[in-house]
XYZ file of C-alpha atoms in Angstrom:
357
model
C 10.137 -77.525 212.963
C 8.170 -74.758 211.876
C 6.238 -72.390 214.504
C 2.756 -72.141 214.338
C 3.318 -68.356 213.686
C 5.104 -69.034 210.345
C 2.528 -71.658 209.474
C -0.389 -69.341 210.190
C 1.646 -66.541 208.142
C 1.783 -69.030 205.287
C -1.848 -69.866 205.256
C -2.695 -66.104 205.183
C -0.438 -65.661 202.364
C -2.170 -68.283 200.515
C -5.563 -66.763 201.362
C -4.188 -63.537 200.187
C -3.233 -64.740 196.820
C 0.407 -65.195 197.502
C 2.629 -68.004 196.670
C 4.516 -70.103 199.182
C 7.737 -72.399 198.374
C 7.724 -75.300 200.975
C 8.721 -78.910 200.867
C 6.560 -82.113 200.799
C 8.307 -85.490 200.822
C 9.443 -85.552 197.583
C 10.578 -82.342 196.385
C 9.761 -78.361 197.325
C 6.970 -77.091 195.391
C 5.632 -73.765 194.693
C 2.242 -73.655 196.781
C -1.130 -71.505 195.559
C -4.793 -71.767 196.416
C -5.871 -73.890 193.693
C -9.454 -72.070 193.660
C -8.188 -68.741 192.930
C -7.290 -68.548 188.925
C -5.233 -65.272 189.353
C -2.488 -66.839 191.471
C -2.712 -69.934 189.256
C -1.699 -67.960 186.092
C 1.234 -66.481 188.682
C 2.457 -69.777 189.358
C 2.635 -70.385 185.584
C 4.070 -67.487 185.120
C 7.046 -67.287 187.732
C 8.062 -71.125 186.795
C 7.636 -69.809 183.087
C 5.555 -73.552 182.949
C 3.209 -73.690 179.551
C -0.559 -73.194 180.604
C -1.658 -76.719 179.049
C 0.950 -78.358 181.551
C -1.406 -79.198 184.408
C -0.783 -78.665 187.850
C -1.889 -81.254 190.980
C -3.875 -80.387 193.413
C -2.659 -81.103 197.303
C -5.425 -81.749 200.037
C -5.307 -82.132 203.693
C -5.660 -85.760 204.851
C -8.196 -85.770 208.171
C -7.169 -86.713 211.338
C -8.029 -90.152 212.010
C -8.463 -90.077 215.912
C -9.591 -93.687 216.387
C -10.979 -94.334 213.030
C -10.210 -97.418 211.725
C -10.493 -95.525 208.197
C -10.992 -92.414 206.923
C -13.696 -91.306 204.871
C -11.918 -89.561 201.647
C -15.395 -89.069 199.891
C -16.550 -85.854 201.545
C -12.854 -84.358 201.051
C -12.485 -85.192 197.390
C -16.140 -84.174 196.854
C -15.339 -81.166 195.468
C -12.741 -81.943 192.870
C -14.284 -85.419 191.480
C -17.125 -87.551 192.251
C -16.044 -90.459 190.523
C -14.540 -92.572 192.871
C -14.512 -96.545 192.048
C -13.909 -99.449 194.681
C -10.240 -99.629 193.171
C -9.515 -95.896 193.774
C -10.416 -95.961 197.263
C -8.243 -99.172 197.977
C -5.383 -96.900 196.542
C -6.300 -94.044 198.628
C -6.815 -96.155 202.080
C -3.261 -97.940 201.171
C -1.144 -94.845 199.985
C -2.742 -91.426 201.206
C -1.208 -89.316 202.924
C 2.038 -90.502 200.559
C 3.660 -89.965 197.514
C 0.643 -91.364 195.383
C -0.848 -88.805 192.801
C -4.197 -90.190 191.188
C -5.849 -88.729 188.168
C -9.599 -88.505 188.024
C -12.182 -87.214 186.042
C -12.766 -83.640 187.271
C -15.651 -82.100 188.737
C -17.181 -79.339 186.700
C -16.323 -76.619 189.390
C -12.561 -77.514 189.238
C -10.692 -74.372 187.351
C -9.831 -75.304 183.855
C -6.538 -73.375 184.730
C -5.117 -75.789 186.524
C -5.823 -78.727 184.844
C -4.465 -77.473 181.174
C -7.966 -77.368 179.731
C -8.501 -81.212 180.148
C -11.336 -82.604 181.746
C -9.242 -84.555 184.747
C -7.722 -83.402 187.396
C -4.448 -84.833 189.528
C -4.667 -85.037 193.305
C -2.699 -85.888 196.390
C -2.354 -85.861 200.013
C 1.064 -85.259 201.024
C 2.700 -87.384 204.061
C 4.928 -84.505 205.001
C 3.831 -83.714 208.620
C 4.125 -79.803 208.500
C 2.770 -79.669 204.772
C -0.494 -81.260 206.545
C -0.642 -78.915 209.364
C -0.530 -76.066 206.693
C -3.348 -77.579 204.224
C -5.855 -78.164 207.428
C -5.635 -74.970 208.712
C -5.868 -73.696 204.724
C -9.105 -75.558 204.453
C -8.824 -75.968 200.824
C -6.854 -77.374 198.024
C -3.401 -76.088 196.770
C -1.538 -76.536 193.899
C 2.189 -77.604 194.515
C 4.059 -77.686 191.114
C 7.740 -77.974 192.026
C 9.626 -74.934 192.820
C 11.690 -74.711 190.101
C 11.962 -72.933 186.588
C 9.895 -75.232 184.533
C 11.809 -77.894 182.969
C 15.116 -77.504 185.056
C 16.215 -79.322 187.936
C 13.557 -79.760 190.543
C 14.885 -78.642 194.186
C 15.177 -80.717 197.584
C 16.380 -77.805 199.797
C 14.926 -74.401 200.935
C 18.500 -72.663 199.958
C 18.245 -74.029 196.309
C 14.606 -72.623 196.096
C 16.115 -68.590 197.358
C 18.964 -69.394 194.673
C 16.198 -70.124 191.735
C 13.663 -67.129 192.619
C 15.848 -64.742 194.118
C 13.889 -62.251 191.841
C 10.862 -63.281 192.875
C 10.559 -60.619 196.143
C 7.206 -61.531 197.362
C 7.610 -65.329 197.355
C 7.501 -66.823 200.871
C 9.860 -69.366 201.485
C 9.490 -71.887 204.640
C 12.362 -74.455 205.571
C 11.146 -77.608 205.967
C 14.401 -79.220 205.548
C 15.559 -81.485 202.647
C 13.340 -83.354 201.094
C 13.147 -87.058 201.986
C 12.347 -89.262 198.928
C 13.788 -86.941 196.678
C 11.724 -87.635 193.277
C 7.963 -86.653 192.176
C 5.300 -88.863 193.125
C 4.382 -91.808 191.242
C 1.120 -90.853 189.345
C -1.586 -93.353 188.477
C -4.485 -92.700 185.708
C -7.628 -93.503 186.655
C -9.743 -91.696 184.974
C -10.530 -94.000 182.226
C -12.704 -96.021 185.063
C -11.620 -99.239 183.897
C -7.466 -99.540 184.121
C -5.641 -97.972 186.347
C -2.365 -96.623 184.064
C 1.058 -95.779 185.158
C 2.267 -92.310 183.092
C 4.724 -91.450 185.730
C 6.712 -93.724 188.288
C 8.068 -92.634 191.362
C 9.060 -94.321 194.831
C 5.706 -96.359 194.925
C 5.891 -99.409 192.790
C 3.094 -101.425 190.842
C 4.415 -104.571 192.755
C 3.867 -102.617 195.806
C 0.441 -101.037 194.876
C -0.721 -104.826 193.686
C 0.589 -106.454 196.862
C -1.238 -103.715 199.314
C -4.399 -103.245 197.063
C -4.784 -106.085 195.052
C -5.252 -103.542 192.165
C -3.130 -104.406 188.740
C -1.484 -100.960 187.380
C -0.405 -101.124 183.536
C 2.293 -99.373 181.615
C 0.932 -96.877 178.914
C 2.352 -99.464 176.465
C 0.491 -102.310 177.824
C -2.950 -100.535 176.560
C -4.601 -102.048 173.773
C -3.976 -99.401 171.226
C -2.225 -96.583 170.376
C -5.744 -94.721 170.215
C -5.852 -95.318 174.220
C -2.341 -94.265 175.103
C -3.505 -90.814 173.118
C -6.478 -90.871 175.321
C -4.504 -90.455 178.367
C -4.104 -87.021 180.202
C -1.100 -84.876 179.839
C 0.201 -85.220 183.544
C 3.293 -83.319 185.112
C 6.842 -84.215 184.534
C 5.565 -85.991 181.129
C 7.563 -83.957 178.653
C 10.378 -85.549 176.839
C 12.946 -82.716 178.266
C 12.606 -82.073 181.810
C 14.645 -82.094 185.599
C 17.198 -80.728 183.046
C 20.704 -79.298 183.999
C 22.289 -76.717 181.953
C 25.835 -78.587 181.758
C 25.399 -81.621 179.467
C 24.253 -85.205 181.106
C 24.682 -88.351 179.307
C 24.310 -91.812 181.012
C 27.095 -94.751 180.254
C 26.558 -98.767 180.213
C 28.200 -100.498 183.125
C 32.008 -100.650 181.918
C 31.547 -97.796 179.258
C 32.920 -94.812 180.759
C 35.245 -94.479 177.898
C 32.662 -94.827 175.217
C 30.601 -92.016 176.984
C 33.769 -89.782 176.571
C 34.799 -90.850 173.381
C 31.684 -88.578 172.186
C 32.848 -85.687 174.292
C 36.594 -85.375 172.876
C 37.841 -82.014 173.959
C 40.888 -82.518 175.509
C 40.355 -79.741 177.967
C 37.060 -80.597 179.093
C 36.281 -81.336 182.868
C 33.999 -84.197 183.338
C 31.950 -85.161 186.334
C 31.769 -89.127 186.469
C 29.343 -90.420 188.905
C 30.324 -93.726 189.815
C 28.715 -96.237 191.957
C 29.448 -96.615 195.890
C 29.897 -100.088 195.519
C 32.521 -100.153 192.622
C 35.877 -99.568 192.371
C 37.738 -96.631 191.250
C 37.597 -95.704 187.663
C 40.894 -94.160 187.621
C 42.961 -96.941 186.417
C 40.941 -96.815 183.039
C 42.854 -93.481 181.938
C 40.624 -90.988 180.777
C 42.984 -89.461 178.082
C 40.357 -87.371 176.373
C 39.173 -85.441 179.684
C 40.089 -84.428 182.773
C 37.699 -86.335 184.682
C 36.862 -86.409 188.546
C 34.741 -89.189 190.427
C 31.815 -88.362 192.582
C 30.076 -91.328 194.253
C 26.252 -92.049 194.456
C 24.161 -94.654 196.073
C 23.801 -98.041 194.600
C 20.856 -98.268 196.733
C 17.689 -97.050 194.733
C 15.781 -95.308 197.393
C 19.205 -93.243 198.636
C 20.113 -92.557 194.800
C 16.832 -91.173 194.741
C 16.735 -89.009 197.666
C 20.098 -87.529 196.747
C 19.495 -87.423 192.921
C 18.355 -83.797 192.464
C 20.919 -82.419 195.092
C 23.600 -84.299 192.968
C 22.784 -83.079 189.379
C 22.264 -79.067 191.067
C 25.869 -79.744 192.628
C 27.494 -80.723 189.475
C 25.464 -78.289 187.673
C 28.480 -75.567 187.966
C 30.421 -73.652 185.432
C 33.149 -75.799 186.112
C 32.150 -78.930 184.675
C 31.792 -79.267 180.799
C 29.971 -82.762 180.784
C 28.158 -84.926 183.834
C 28.148 -88.902 183.358
C 25.793 -90.780 185.415
C 25.666 -94.796 185.656
C 22.513 -96.336 183.983
C 20.191 -96.965 186.786
C 19.988 -100.991 186.738
C 16.677 -102.901 185.586
C 14.123 -103.482 187.991
C 10.844 -101.246 188.603
C 12.366 -99.946 191.818
C 14.653 -97.976 189.728
C 12.088 -96.489 187.211
C 11.640 -93.535 188.999
C 15.209 -92.371 188.907
C 15.537 -93.963 185.537
C 12.741 -91.820 184.195
C 13.947 -88.587 185.714
C 17.413 -89.028 184.707
C 16.327 -89.897 180.457
C 14.632 -86.643 180.477
C 17.402 -84.776 182.275
C 19.551 -85.977 179.771
C 17.216 -85.309 176.759
C 16.790 -81.350 178.202
C 20.653 -81.042 179.340
C 23.248 -78.561 177.872
C 23.205 -74.750 177.373
C 20.164 -74.632 174.976
C 18.059 -76.841 177.083
C 15.339 -73.941 177.734
C 14.767 -74.396 174.002
C 14.017 -78.368 174.400
C 11.462 -78.274 177.389
C 8.228 -77.626 175.567
C 8.826 -80.197 173.064
């Protein structure tokens, strides 16, 4: 746990227009004052993030004390005034937690953090130290993942130090490893009539329906292409994202050899991730390359928690290719499936050239 002195130093750094790297339950974030346009520009520059790619605002949850239900309206008033009954159901059921909601923004919200859009994405993280920091700061912070834009997200303080070793004025707080391991579920509420899922995460549409009675629609369930085009841009929505420099590919069940055949160099070293519930692949006989197996959890929650850690550990000069099994069908795997597909598309030595497409 961080001491009060360290938390207070981080709060002062934010007030002074500095950057603080700190974890929430999902991944490590690059924290900055959401009301300071200069430091928001610094966030974009530090990450190498396109200025039209919006940031998520993070807010403190009020202390509940003896309240049966928290009044979120005054907390959200500086950011949005468009709070429907369904919106309040979602907030009361899942905040603080790994659910981000997209609203029509209040006119006072900086265009710099919304990518010039008329919407703003907001969440209240559940990480207790993050909540303490936010309460002491008494304001909103932007907290995009603490990694170079388009690359693998980070879930430990040591990885953040390695990623930004050239950023000397970055304050890094070690809050331990992140529990959930992938970014939050995003629900778009900005249209006013439907809740839409532009980014899956640990919280699934079925869980939302069960707890709140709110139906969540997939973008492809909207009535028209025009309706899909009207969806706001959100963090992590580019086709290439979360990408290692080493080429990454997915293989279907029992099709490792097919995946290897597309990478025929006999001198290649290939890291093959296999389910911990399955037998070894060694008897298949990988004649085309030197392969080493790495077990990954067959439980979706554990897989998500370790996904970025595994990708970062394998993204080393010793490997020429990383193979991961395709996640099973089902919405509890949708979050990691989304991250892996984007990581595959952006992976490889020239991945930095893909991330803006």
